[in-house]
Short mmCIF file of C-alpha atoms in Angstrom, two decimals:
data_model
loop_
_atom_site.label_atom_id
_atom_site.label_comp_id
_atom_site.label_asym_id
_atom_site.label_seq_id
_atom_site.Cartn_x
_atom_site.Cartn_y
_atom_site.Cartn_z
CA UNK A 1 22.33 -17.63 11.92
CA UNK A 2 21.00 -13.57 12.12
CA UNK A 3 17.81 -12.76 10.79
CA UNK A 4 19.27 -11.10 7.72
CA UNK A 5 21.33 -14.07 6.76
CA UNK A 6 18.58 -16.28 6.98
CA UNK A 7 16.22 -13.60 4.72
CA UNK A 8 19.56 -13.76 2.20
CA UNK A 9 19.70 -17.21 2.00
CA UNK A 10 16.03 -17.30 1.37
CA UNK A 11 16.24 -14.51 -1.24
CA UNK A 12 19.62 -15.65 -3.33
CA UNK A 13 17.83 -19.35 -3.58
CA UNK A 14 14.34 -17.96 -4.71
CA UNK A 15 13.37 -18.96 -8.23
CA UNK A 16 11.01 -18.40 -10.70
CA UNK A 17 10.38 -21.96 -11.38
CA UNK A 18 9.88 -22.90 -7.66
CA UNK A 19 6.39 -20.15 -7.99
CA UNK A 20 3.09 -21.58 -8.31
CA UNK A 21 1.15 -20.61 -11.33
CA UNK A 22 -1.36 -18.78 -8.53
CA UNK A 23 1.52 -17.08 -7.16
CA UNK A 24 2.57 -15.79 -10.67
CA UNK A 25 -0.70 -14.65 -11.93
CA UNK A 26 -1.03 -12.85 -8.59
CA UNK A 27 1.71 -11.06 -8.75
CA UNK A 28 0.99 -9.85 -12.35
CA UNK A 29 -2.23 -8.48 -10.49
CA UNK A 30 -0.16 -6.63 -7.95
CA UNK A 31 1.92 -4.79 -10.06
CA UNK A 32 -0.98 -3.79 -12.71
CA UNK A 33 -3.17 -2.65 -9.89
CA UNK A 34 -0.07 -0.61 -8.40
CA UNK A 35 0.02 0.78 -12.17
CA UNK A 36 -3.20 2.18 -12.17
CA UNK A 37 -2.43 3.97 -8.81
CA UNK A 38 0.90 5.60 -10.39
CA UNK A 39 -0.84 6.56 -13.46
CA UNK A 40 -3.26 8.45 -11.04
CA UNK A 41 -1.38 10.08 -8.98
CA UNK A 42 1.15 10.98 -11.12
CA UNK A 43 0.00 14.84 -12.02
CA UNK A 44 -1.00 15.09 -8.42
CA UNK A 45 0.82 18.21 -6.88
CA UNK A 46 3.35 16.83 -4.36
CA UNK A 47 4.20 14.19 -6.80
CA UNK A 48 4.83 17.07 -9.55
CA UNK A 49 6.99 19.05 -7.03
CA UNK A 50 9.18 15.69 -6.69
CA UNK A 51 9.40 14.78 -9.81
CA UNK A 52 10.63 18.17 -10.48
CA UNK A 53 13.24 18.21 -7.36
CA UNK A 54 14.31 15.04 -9.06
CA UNK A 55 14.99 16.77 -12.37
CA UNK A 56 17.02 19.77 -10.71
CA UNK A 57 19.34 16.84 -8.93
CA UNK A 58 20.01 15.42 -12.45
CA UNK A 59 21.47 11.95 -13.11
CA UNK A 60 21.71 9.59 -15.94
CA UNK A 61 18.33 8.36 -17.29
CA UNK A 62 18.19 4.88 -16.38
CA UNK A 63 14.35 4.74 -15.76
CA UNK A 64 11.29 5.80 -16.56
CA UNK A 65 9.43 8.23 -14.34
CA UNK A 66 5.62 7.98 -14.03
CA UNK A 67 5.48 11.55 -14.68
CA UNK A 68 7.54 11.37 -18.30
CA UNK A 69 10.75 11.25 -19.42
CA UNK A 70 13.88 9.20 -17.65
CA UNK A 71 16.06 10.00 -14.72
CA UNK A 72 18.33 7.80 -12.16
CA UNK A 73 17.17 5.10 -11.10
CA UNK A 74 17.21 5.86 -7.03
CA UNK A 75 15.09 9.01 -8.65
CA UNK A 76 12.79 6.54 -10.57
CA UNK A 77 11.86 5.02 -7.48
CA UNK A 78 11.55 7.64 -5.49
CA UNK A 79 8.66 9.25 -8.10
CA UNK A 80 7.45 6.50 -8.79
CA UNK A 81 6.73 5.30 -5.43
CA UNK A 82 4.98 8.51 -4.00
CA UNK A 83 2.82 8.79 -7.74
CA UNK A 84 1.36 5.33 -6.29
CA UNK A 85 0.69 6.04 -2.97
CA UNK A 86 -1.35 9.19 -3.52
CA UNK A 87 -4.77 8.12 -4.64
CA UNK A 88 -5.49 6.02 -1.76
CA UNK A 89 -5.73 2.84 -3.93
CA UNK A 90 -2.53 0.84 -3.29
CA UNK A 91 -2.47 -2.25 -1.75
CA UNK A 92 -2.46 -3.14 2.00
CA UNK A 93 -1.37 -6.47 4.02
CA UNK A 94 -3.31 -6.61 7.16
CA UNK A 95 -1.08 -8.05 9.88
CA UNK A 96 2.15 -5.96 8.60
CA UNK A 97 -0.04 -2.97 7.51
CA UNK A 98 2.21 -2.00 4.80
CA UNK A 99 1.24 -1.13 1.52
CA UNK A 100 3.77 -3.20 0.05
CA UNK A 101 3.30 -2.04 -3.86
CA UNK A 102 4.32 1.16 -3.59
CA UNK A 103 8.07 0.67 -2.47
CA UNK A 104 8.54 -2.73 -3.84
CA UNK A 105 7.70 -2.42 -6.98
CA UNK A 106 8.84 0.73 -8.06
CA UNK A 107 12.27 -0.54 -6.74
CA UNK A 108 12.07 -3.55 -8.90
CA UNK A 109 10.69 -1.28 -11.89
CA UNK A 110 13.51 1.00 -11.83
CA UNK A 111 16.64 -1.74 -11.42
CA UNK A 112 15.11 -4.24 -13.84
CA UNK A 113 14.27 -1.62 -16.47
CA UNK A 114 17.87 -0.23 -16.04
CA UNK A 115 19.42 -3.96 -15.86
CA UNK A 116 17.31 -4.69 -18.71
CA UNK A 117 16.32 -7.85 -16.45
CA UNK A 118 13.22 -10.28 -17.63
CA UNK A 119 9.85 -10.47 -16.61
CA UNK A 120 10.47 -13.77 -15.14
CA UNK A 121 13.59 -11.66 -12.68
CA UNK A 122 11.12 -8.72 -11.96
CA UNK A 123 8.54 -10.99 -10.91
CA UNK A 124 10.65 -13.32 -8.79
CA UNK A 125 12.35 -10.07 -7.28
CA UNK A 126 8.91 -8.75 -6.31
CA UNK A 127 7.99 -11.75 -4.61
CA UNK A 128 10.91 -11.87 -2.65
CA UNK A 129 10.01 -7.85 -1.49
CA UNK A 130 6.82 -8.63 -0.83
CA UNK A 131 8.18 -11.56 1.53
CA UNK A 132 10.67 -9.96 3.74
CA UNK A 133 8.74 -6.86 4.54
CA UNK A 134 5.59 -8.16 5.14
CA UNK A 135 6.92 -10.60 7.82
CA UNK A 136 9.38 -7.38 9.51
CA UNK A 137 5.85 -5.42 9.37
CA UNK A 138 4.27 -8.16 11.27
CA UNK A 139 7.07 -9.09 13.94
CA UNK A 140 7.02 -5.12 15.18
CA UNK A 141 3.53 -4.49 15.00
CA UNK A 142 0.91 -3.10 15.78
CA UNK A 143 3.00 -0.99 18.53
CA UNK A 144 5.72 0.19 15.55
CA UNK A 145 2.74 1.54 13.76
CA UNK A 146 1.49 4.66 16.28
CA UNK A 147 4.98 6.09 15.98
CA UNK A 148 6.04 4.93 12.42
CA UNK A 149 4.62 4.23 9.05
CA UNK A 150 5.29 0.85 8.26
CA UNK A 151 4.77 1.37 4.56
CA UNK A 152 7.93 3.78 5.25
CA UNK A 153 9.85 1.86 7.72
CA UNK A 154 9.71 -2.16 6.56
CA UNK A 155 8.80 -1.08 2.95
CA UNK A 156 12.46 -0.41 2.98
CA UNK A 157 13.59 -3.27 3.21
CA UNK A 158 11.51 -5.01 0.66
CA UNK A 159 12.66 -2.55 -1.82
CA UNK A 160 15.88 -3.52 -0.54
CA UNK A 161 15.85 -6.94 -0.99
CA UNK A 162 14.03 -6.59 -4.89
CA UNK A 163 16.88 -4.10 -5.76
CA UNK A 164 19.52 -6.43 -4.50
CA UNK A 165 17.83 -9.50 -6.11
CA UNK A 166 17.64 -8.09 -9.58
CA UNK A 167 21.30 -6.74 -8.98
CA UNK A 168 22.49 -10.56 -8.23
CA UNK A 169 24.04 -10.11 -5.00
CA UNK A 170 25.34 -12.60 -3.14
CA UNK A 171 24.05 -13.54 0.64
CA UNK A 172 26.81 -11.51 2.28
CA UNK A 173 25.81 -8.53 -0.22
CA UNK A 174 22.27 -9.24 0.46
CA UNK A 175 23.27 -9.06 4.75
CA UNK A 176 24.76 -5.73 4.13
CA UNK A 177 22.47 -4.53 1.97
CA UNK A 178 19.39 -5.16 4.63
CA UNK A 179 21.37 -3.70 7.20
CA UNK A 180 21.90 -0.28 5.11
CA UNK A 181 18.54 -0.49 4.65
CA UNK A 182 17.19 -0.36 8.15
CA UNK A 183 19.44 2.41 9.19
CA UNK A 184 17.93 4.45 6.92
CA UNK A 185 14.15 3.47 7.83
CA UNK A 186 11.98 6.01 9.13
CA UNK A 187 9.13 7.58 8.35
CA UNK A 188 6.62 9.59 11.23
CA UNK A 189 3.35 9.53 11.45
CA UNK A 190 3.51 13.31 12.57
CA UNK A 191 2.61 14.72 9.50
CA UNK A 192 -0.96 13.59 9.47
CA UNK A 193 -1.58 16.18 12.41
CA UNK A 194 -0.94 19.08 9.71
CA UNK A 195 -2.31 16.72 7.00
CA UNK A 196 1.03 17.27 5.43
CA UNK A 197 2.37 16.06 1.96
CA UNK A 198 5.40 13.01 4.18
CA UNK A 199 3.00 11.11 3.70
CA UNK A 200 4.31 10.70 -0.40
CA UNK A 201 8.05 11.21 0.51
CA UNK A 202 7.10 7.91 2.61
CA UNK A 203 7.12 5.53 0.22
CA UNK A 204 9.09 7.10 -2.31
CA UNK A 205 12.22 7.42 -0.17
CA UNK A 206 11.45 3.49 1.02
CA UNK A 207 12.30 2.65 -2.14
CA UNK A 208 14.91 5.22 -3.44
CA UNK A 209 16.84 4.23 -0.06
CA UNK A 210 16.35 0.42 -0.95
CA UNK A 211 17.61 1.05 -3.99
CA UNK A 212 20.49 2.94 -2.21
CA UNK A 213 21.66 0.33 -0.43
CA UNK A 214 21.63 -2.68 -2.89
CA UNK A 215 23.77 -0.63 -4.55
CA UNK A 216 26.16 0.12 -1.81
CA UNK A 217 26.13 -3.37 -0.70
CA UNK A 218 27.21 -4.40 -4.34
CA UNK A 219 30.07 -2.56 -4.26
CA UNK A 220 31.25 -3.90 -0.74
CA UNK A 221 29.96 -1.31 1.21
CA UNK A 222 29.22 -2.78 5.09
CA UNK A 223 26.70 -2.28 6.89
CA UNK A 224 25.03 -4.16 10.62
CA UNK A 225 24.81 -7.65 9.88
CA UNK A 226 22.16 -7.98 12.59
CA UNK A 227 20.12 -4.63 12.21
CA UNK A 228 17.09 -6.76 12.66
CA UNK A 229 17.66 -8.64 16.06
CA UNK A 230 20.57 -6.65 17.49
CA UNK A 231 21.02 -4.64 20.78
CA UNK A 232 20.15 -1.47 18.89
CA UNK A 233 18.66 -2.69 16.01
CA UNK A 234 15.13 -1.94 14.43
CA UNK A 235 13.28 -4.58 16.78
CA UNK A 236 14.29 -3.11 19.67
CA UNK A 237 14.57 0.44 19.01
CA UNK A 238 11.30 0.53 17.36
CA UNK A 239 8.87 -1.99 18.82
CA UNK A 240 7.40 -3.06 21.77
CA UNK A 241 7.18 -6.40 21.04
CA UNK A 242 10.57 -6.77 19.98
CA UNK A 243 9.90 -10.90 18.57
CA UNK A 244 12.34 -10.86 15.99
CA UNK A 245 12.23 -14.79 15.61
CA UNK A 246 8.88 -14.77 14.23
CA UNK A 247 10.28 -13.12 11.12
CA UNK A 248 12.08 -15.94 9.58
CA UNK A 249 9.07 -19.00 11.25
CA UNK A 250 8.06 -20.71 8.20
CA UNK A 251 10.40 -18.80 5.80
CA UNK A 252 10.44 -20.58 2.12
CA UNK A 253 7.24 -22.32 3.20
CA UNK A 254 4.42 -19.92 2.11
CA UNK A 255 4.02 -16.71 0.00
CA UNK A 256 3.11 -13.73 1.83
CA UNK A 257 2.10 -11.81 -1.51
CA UNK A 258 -0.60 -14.01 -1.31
CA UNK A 259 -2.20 -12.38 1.78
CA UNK A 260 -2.30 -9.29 -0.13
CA UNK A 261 -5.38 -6.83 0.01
CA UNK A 262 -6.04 -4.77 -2.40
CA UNK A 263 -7.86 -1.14 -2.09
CA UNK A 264 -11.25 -0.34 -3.90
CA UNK A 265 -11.86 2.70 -1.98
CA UNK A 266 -10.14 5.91 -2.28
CA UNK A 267 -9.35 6.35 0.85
CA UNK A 268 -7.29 5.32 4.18
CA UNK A 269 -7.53 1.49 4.48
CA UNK A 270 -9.04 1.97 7.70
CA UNK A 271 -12.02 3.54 6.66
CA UNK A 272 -12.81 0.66 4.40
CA UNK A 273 -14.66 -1.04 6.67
CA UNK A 274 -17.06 1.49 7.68
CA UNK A 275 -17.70 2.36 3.93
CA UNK A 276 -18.41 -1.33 2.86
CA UNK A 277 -21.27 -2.06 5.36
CA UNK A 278 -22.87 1.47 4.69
CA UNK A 279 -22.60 0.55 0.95
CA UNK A 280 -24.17 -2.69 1.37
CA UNK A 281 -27.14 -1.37 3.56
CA UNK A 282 -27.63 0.93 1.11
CA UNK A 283 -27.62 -2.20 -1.22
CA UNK A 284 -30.49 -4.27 0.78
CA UNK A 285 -32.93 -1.79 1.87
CA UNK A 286 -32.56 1.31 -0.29
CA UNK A 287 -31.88 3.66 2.52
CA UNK A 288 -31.83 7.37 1.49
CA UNK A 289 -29.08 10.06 3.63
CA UNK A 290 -32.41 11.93 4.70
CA UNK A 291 -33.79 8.91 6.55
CA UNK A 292 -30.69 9.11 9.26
CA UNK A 293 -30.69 10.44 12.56
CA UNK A 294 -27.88 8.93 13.67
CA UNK A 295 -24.45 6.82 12.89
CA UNK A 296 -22.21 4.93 15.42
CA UNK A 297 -19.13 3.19 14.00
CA UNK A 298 -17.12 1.16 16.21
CA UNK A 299 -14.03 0.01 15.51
CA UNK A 300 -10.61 -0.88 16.76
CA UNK A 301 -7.98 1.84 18.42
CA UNK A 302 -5.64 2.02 15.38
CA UNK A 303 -8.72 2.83 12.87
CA UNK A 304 -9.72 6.19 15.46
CA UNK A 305 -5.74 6.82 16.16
CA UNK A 306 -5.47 7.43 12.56
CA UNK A 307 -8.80 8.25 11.15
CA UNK A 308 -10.96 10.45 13.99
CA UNK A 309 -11.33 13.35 12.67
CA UNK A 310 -14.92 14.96 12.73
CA UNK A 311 -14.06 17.98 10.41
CA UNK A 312 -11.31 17.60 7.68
CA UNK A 313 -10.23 20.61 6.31
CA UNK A 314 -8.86 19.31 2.71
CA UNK A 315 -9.53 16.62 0.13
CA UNK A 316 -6.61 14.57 2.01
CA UNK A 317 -7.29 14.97 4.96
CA UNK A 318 -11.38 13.60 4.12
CA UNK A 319 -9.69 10.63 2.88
CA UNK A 320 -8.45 10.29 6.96
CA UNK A 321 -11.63 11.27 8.50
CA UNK A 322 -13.78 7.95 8.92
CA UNK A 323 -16.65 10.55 9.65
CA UNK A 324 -16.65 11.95 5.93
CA UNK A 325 -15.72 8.84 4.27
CA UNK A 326 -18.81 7.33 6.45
CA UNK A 327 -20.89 10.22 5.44
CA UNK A 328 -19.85 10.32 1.84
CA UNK A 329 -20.92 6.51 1.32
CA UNK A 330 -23.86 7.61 3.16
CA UNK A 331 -25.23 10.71 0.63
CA UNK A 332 -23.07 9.39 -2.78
CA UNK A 333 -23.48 5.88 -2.44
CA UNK A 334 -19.81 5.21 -3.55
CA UNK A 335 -16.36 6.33 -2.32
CA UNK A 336 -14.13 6.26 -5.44
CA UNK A 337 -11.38 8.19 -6.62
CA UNK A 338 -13.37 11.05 -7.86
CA UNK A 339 -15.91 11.50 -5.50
CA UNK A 340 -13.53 12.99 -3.25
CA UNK A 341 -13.40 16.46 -4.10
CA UNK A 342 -13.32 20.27 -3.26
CA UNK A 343 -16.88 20.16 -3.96
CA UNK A 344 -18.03 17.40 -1.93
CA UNK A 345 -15.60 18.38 0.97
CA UNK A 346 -17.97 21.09 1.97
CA UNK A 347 -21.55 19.30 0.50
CA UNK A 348 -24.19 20.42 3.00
CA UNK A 349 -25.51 16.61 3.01
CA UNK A 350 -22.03 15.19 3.67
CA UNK A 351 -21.04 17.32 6.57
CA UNK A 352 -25.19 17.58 8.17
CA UNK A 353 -24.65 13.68 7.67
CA UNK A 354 -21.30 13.58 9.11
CA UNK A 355 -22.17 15.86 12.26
CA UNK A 356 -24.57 12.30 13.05
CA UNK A 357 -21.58 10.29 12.95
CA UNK A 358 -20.38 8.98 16.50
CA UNK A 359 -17.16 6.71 16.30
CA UNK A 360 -15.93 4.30 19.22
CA UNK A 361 -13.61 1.74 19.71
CA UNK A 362 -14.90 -2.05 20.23
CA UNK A 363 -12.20 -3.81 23.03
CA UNK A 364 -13.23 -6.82 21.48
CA UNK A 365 -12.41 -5.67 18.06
CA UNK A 366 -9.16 -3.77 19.22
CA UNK A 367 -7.93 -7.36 20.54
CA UNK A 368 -8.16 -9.19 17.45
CA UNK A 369 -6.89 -6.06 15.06
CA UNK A 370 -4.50 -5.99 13.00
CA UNK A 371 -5.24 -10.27 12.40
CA UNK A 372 -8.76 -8.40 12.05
CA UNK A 373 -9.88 -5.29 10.73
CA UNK A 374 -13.25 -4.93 12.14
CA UNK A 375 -16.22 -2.77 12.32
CA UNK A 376 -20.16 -2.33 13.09
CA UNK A 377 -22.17 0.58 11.77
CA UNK A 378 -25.25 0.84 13.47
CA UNK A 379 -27.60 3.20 11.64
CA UNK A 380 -30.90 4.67 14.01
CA UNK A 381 -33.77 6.18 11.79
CA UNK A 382 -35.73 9.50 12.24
CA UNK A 383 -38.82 6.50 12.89
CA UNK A 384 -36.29 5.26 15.79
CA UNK A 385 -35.86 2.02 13.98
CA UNK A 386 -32.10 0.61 13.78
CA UNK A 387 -30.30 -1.10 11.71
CA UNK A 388 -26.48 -3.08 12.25
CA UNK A 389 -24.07 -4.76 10.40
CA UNK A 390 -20.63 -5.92 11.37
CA UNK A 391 -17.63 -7.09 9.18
CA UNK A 392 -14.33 -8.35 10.17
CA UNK A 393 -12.68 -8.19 6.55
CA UNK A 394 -12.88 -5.17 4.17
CA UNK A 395 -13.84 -6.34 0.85
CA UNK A 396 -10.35 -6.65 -1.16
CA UNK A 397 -9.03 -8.69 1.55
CA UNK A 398 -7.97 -12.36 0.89
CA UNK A 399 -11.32 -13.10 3.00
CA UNK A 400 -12.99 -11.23 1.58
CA UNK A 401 -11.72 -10.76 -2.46
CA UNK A 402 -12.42 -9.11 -5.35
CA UNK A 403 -11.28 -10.99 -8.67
CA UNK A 404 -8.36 -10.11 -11.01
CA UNK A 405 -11.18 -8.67 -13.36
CA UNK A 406 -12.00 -6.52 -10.89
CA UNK A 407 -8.34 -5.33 -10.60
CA UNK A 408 -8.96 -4.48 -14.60
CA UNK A 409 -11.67 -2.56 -14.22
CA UNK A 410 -10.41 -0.76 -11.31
CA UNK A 411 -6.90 0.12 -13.47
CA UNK A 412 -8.82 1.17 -17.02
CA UNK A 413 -10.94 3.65 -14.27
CA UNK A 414 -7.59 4.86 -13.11
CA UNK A 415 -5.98 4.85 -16.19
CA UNK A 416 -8.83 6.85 -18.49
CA UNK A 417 -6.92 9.58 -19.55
CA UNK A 418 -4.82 7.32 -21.51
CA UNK A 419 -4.81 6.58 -25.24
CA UNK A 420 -6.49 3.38 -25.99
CA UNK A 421 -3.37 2.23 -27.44
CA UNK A 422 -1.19 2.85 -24.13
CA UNK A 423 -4.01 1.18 -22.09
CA UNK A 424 -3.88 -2.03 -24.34
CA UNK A 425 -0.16 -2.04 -24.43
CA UNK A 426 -0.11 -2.18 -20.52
CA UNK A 427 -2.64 -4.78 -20.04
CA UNK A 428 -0.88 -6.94 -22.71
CA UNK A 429 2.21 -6.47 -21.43
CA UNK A 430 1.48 -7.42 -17.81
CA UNK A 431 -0.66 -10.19 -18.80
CA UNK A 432 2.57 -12.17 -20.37
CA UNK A 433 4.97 -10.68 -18.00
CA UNK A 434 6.97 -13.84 -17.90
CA UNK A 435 7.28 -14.37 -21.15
CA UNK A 436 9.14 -10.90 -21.64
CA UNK A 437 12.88 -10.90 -22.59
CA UNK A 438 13.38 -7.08 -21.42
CA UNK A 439 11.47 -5.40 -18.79
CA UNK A 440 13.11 -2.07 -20.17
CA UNK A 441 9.93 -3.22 -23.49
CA UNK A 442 7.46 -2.48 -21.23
CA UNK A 443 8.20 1.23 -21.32
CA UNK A 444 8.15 1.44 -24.99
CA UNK A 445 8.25 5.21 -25.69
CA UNK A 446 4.95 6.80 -26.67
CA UNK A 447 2.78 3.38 -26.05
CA UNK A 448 3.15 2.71 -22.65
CA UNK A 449 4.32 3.27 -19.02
CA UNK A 450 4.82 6.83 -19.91
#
């Protein structure tokens, strides 16, 4: 049996009723922390410019887009998906290092809204996203990841697979629709050399071309019925390690949502790390910025391949530099959303403090990463004293979690600009997700969802 039929035999059998409560009330978690991301980055620039490319294409309004009003639902997903991805704050999955939210479940959004599917469907499809392209994302990396974003790459095919769920295809449907799906995967990690706006288009297009293919697929449109495992299929063309039988090991058996991390920094995940233990010296011995003489951050390869860069030249690109972000938990004390700005992109005492930050990779910790995501900040006084502390999970991790309250107060801090009303309407709504008839009530014009 291929790899795909195996992942559509798992997906067309999947029910609500075989999910543990935990799983359930997880998922509800997911999808209102991705909300608070999309409601974010919705007025963000790039996401403006697609939402209005989306509007010039036209198309019948099927969905709601995070930015207002109702377009296609491919369109949906594809504005939907870059509005969460923005901020920094989606959620990550260490060993796949995808961030799964922001394909999957503006895929599912979109087609259940449209369908008019439950919340019982939406949830069940989300799972079954979460599932597929979290164990792709781990079978090809971490060699897929220097040349592709994963979020991009496997993201598709989660979306694919939550489209095609809520869409009720069958498990040939399903094969063809997870073969469309990885011919279209791509996504380059190029365009953080120019600090470039793919990064949006990334997840966006994951899910508009998940979307894509469900819908192909359900109107008997072929497509490779081994585009995982074949000859020249996504394993091989796009992996070193090309172990496309771990995909499937343990398939039905366990819930991959529930290795899900989720972000509480606003910045690249692999930063976190750095941030946390500078936070939490800051925590125990009330160190001040001025005290510093030096930093020295080491890390795994991955964390410098993305995230070396000693002088950012934008708000985005800070959010890449694990000098700044070091530097900035250093002098603010915090690293949220808004304390990345033009103003503190050029702060004296974030860029004297970041000119003391030295950053090297740990072979140790680069043999254990991505199962790991590992760091030690050593700080050395202007008194020469030193102090080190070492973490191998970034808080938000299933090691190391935060709590679903914490996922609240993370969305109404995301969500502010809200009315009250909007916000309540949101939290109620996810909170009995299951128990609604008509996903398309969750978008109830002028209360919530936009």
């Amino acid at each position: 049996m291929s790899v795909s039929k195996e992942f559509a035999r798992y997906v067309t059998g999947l029910t609500f009723a075989q999910l543990p409560s935990e799983v359930v009330a997880f998922t509800k978690t997911c999808i209102l922390d991705w909300l608070g991301s999309a409601y974010a980055g919705a007025k963000k620039p790039p996401v403006q410019m697609m939402a209005q490319v989306a509007a010039e294409l036209g198309g019948a309004e099927q969905a709601t887009l995070m930015t207002g009003g109702r377009s296609s639902v491919t369109h949906a997903a594809l504005v939907n998906g870059a509005a969460s991805h923005i901020v920094e704050l989606d959620d990550i999955h260490k060993a796949s290092i995808i961030h799964a939210g922001t394909v999957v479940i503006p895929a599912a959004l979109a087609v259940a809204q449209w369908q008019q599917k439950s919340g019982e469907e939406l949830i069940e499809a989300i799972v079954a996203g979460y599932e597929v392209c979290y164990r792709i994302g781990e079978a090809v990396s971490p060699s897929h990841y220097y040349f592709w974003h994963n979020t991009a790459t496997c993201g598709t095919f989660g979306a694919a697979v939550a489209a095609g769920k809520l869409l009720g295809l069958d498990e040939e449907q399903l094969v063809h629709t997870l073969g469309s799906a990885g011919t279209q995967a791509a996504g380059l990690w190029e365009f953080i050399e120019d600090g470039a706006m793919s990064k949006q288009l990334h997840p966006g297009k994951a899910a508009m071309n998940g979307i894509l293919a469900a819908l192909l697929a359900q109107k008997g449109f072929t497509a490779a019925s081994k585009i995982l495992e074949g000859n020249r299929g996504f394993v091989r063309a796009m992996s070193q390690e090309a172990n496309a039988e771990q995909m499937t090991q343990g398939l039905g058996s366990t819930y991959k949502i529930m290795e899900n991390s989720f972000k509480i920094h606003a910045s690249c995940r692999h930063t976190h790390h750095a941030i946390d233990l500078i936070l939490e010296m800051i925590a125990q011995h009330a160190i001040s910025w001025r005290e510093v003489e030096r930093v020295r951050v080491q890390t795994y390869q991955v964390a410098l391949t993305i995230t070396d860069n000693p002088n950012p030249a934008s708000v985005y690109a800070a959010k890449f530099s694990l000098q700044y972000c070091t530097a900035l938990a250093l002098v603010k004390g915090s690293a949220g959303l808004r304390d990345f700005s033009e103003e503190a992109l050029y702060d004296p005492a974030i860029r004297k403090v970041m000119s003391r930050v030295e950053v090297a990779v740990d072979p140790i910790m680069d043999a254990r990463y991505p199962e790991t995501w590992e760091a030690t900040v050593e700080l050395t006084f202007t008194d020469g004293t030193t102090l080190k502390k070492h973490t191998e999970y970034p808080k938000g991790d299933p090691e190391n979690p935060v709590s679903h309250d914490d996922i609240v107060q993370k969305f109404l801090a995301l969500s502010v600009d809200l009315p009250q009303d909007s916000i309540l309407h949101d939290l109620q709504m996810v909170e009995r997700l299951e128990q609604v008839p008509d996903v398309a009530l969750l978008f109830a014009q002028g209360r919530g969802w936009v």
